[in-house]
Short mmCIF file of C-alpha atoms in Angstrom, two decimals:
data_model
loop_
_atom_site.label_atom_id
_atom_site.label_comp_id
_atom_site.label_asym_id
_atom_site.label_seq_id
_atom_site.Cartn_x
_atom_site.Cartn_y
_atom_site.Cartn_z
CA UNK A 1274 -20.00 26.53 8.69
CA UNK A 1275 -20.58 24.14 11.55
CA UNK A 1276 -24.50 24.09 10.15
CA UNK A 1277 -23.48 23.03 6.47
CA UNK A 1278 -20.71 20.56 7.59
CA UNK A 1279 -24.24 18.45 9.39
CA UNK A 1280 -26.25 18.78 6.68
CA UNK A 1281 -23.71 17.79 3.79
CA UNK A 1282 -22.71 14.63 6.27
CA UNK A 1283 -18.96 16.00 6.70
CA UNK A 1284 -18.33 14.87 10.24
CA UNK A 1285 -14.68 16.01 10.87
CA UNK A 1286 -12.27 17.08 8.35
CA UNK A 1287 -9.42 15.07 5.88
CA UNK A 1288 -6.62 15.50 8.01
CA UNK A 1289 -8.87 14.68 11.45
CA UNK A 1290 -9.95 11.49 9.74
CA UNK A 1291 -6.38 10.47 8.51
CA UNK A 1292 -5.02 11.46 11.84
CA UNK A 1293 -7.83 9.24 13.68
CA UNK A 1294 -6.86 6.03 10.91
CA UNK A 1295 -3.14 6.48 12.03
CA UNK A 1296 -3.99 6.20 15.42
CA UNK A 1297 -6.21 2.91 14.59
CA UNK A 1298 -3.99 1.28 12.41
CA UNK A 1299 -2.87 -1.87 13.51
CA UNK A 1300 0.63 -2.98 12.14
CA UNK A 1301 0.63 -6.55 10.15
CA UNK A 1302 3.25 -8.22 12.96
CA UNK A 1303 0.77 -7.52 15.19
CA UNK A 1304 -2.88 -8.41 13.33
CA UNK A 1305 -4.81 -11.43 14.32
CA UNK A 1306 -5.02 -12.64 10.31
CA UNK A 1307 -1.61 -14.39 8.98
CA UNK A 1308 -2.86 -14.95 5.16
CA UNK A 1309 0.08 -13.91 3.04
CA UNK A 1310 -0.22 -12.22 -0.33
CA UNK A 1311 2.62 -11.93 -2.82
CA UNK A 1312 2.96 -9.99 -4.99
CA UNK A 1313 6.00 -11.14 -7.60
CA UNK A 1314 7.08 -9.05 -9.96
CA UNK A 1315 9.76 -11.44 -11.61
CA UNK A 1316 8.16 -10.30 -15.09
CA UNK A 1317 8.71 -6.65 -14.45
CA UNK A 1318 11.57 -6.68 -16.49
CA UNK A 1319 9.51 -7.58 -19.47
CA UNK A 1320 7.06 -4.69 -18.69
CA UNK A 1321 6.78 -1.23 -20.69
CA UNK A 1322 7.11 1.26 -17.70
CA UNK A 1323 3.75 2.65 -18.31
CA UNK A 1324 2.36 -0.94 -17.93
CA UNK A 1325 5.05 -0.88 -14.74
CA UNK A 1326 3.54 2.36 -13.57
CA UNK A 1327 0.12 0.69 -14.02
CA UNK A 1328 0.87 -2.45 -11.87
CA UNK A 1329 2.68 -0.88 -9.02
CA UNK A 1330 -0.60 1.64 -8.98
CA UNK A 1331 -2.62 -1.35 -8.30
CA UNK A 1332 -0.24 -2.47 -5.57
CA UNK A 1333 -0.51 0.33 -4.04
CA UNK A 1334 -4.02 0.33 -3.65
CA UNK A 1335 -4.33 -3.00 -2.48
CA UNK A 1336 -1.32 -1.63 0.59
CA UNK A 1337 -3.67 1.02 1.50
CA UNK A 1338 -6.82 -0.60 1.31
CA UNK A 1339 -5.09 -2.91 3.57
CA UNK A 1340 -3.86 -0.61 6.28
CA UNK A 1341 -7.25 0.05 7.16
CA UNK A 1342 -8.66 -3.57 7.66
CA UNK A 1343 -9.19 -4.73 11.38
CA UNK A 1344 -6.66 -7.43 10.42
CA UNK A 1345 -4.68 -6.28 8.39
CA UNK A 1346 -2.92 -9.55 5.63
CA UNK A 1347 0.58 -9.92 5.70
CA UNK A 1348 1.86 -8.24 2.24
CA UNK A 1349 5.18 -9.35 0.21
CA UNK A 1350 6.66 -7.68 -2.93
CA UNK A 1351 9.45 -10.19 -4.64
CA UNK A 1352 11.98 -9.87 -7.33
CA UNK A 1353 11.98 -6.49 -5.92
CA UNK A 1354 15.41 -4.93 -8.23
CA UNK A 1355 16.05 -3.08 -11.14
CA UNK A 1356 13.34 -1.67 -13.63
CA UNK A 1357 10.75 -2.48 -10.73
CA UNK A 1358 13.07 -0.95 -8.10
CA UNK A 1359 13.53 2.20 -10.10
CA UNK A 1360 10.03 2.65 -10.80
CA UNK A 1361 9.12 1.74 -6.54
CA UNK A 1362 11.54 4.42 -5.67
CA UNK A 1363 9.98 7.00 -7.17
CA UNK A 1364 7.22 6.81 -4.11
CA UNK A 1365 8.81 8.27 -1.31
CA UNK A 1366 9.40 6.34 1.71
CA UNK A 1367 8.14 3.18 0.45
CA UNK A 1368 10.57 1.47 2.64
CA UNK A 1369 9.05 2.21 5.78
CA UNK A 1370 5.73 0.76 4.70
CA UNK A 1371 3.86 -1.82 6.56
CA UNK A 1372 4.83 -4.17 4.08
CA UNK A 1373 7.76 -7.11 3.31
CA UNK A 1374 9.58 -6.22 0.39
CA UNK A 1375 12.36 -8.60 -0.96
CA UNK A 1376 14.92 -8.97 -3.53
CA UNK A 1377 14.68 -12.62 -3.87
CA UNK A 1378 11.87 -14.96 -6.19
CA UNK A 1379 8.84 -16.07 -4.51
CA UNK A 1380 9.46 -19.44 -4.28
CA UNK A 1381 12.65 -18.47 -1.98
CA UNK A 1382 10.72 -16.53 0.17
#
C-alpha cells in the first residue's frame, strides 16, 4: 500500500493532513496581517434562501480558505439576525469560528 501511496503522490492521509493544518493554524488575534473584510449581509432579508444558501456558501469558502493563510485577515459578518441567522445556524458550531460575527450594520462596527 505504502508503494502505491509514493507513486500516486499521497504523502499522508485526510485526517493526518487536517490534523497537521489544526496544529498550524494561526488564530486572526494573533496574525501579523490586520486587513479587515466585511462581509454585510443587510440585504439578506431581500434574498430567496436558495440565493441565501448560495451566498453564505461563498462565505464560507472564503473562512476556510482563510484559516490556512500564514496571516490569516481579520473576517466580520454584519446584520447578522433573522433570515441570515436562520440560514448560519444550520452549520454547526459556527459560533466558535475564527471569525467576528455581529448583529449590528457595518457602518456601526
Amino acid at each position: 500500500m505504502e508503494k502505491y501511496k509514493a507513486e500516486r503522490g499521497f504523502i499522508e492521509s485526510r485526517s493526518a493532513s487536517r490534523k497537521r493544518l489544526k496544529k498550524e493554524q494561526v488564530p486572526m488575534s494573533e496574525s501579523e496581517c490586520k486587513v479587515g473584510v466585511v462581509f454585510d449581509m443587510q440585504f439578506g432579508n431581500l434574498m430567496h434562501q436558495r440565493d441565501l444558501g448560495k451566498c453564505i456558501k461563498q462565505i464560507l469558502r472564503c473562512y476556510s480558505m482563510n484559516r490556512r493563510l500564514k496571516a490569516p485577515l481579520q473576517m466580520y459578518m454584519t446584520s447578522l439576525d433573522g433570515l441570515v441567522e436562520k440560514e448560519m445556524s444550520k452549520h454547526d458550531g459556527y459560533r466558535q469560528w475564527d471569525m467576528h460575527f455581529k448583529a449590528e450594520n457595518f457602518s456601526d462596527v
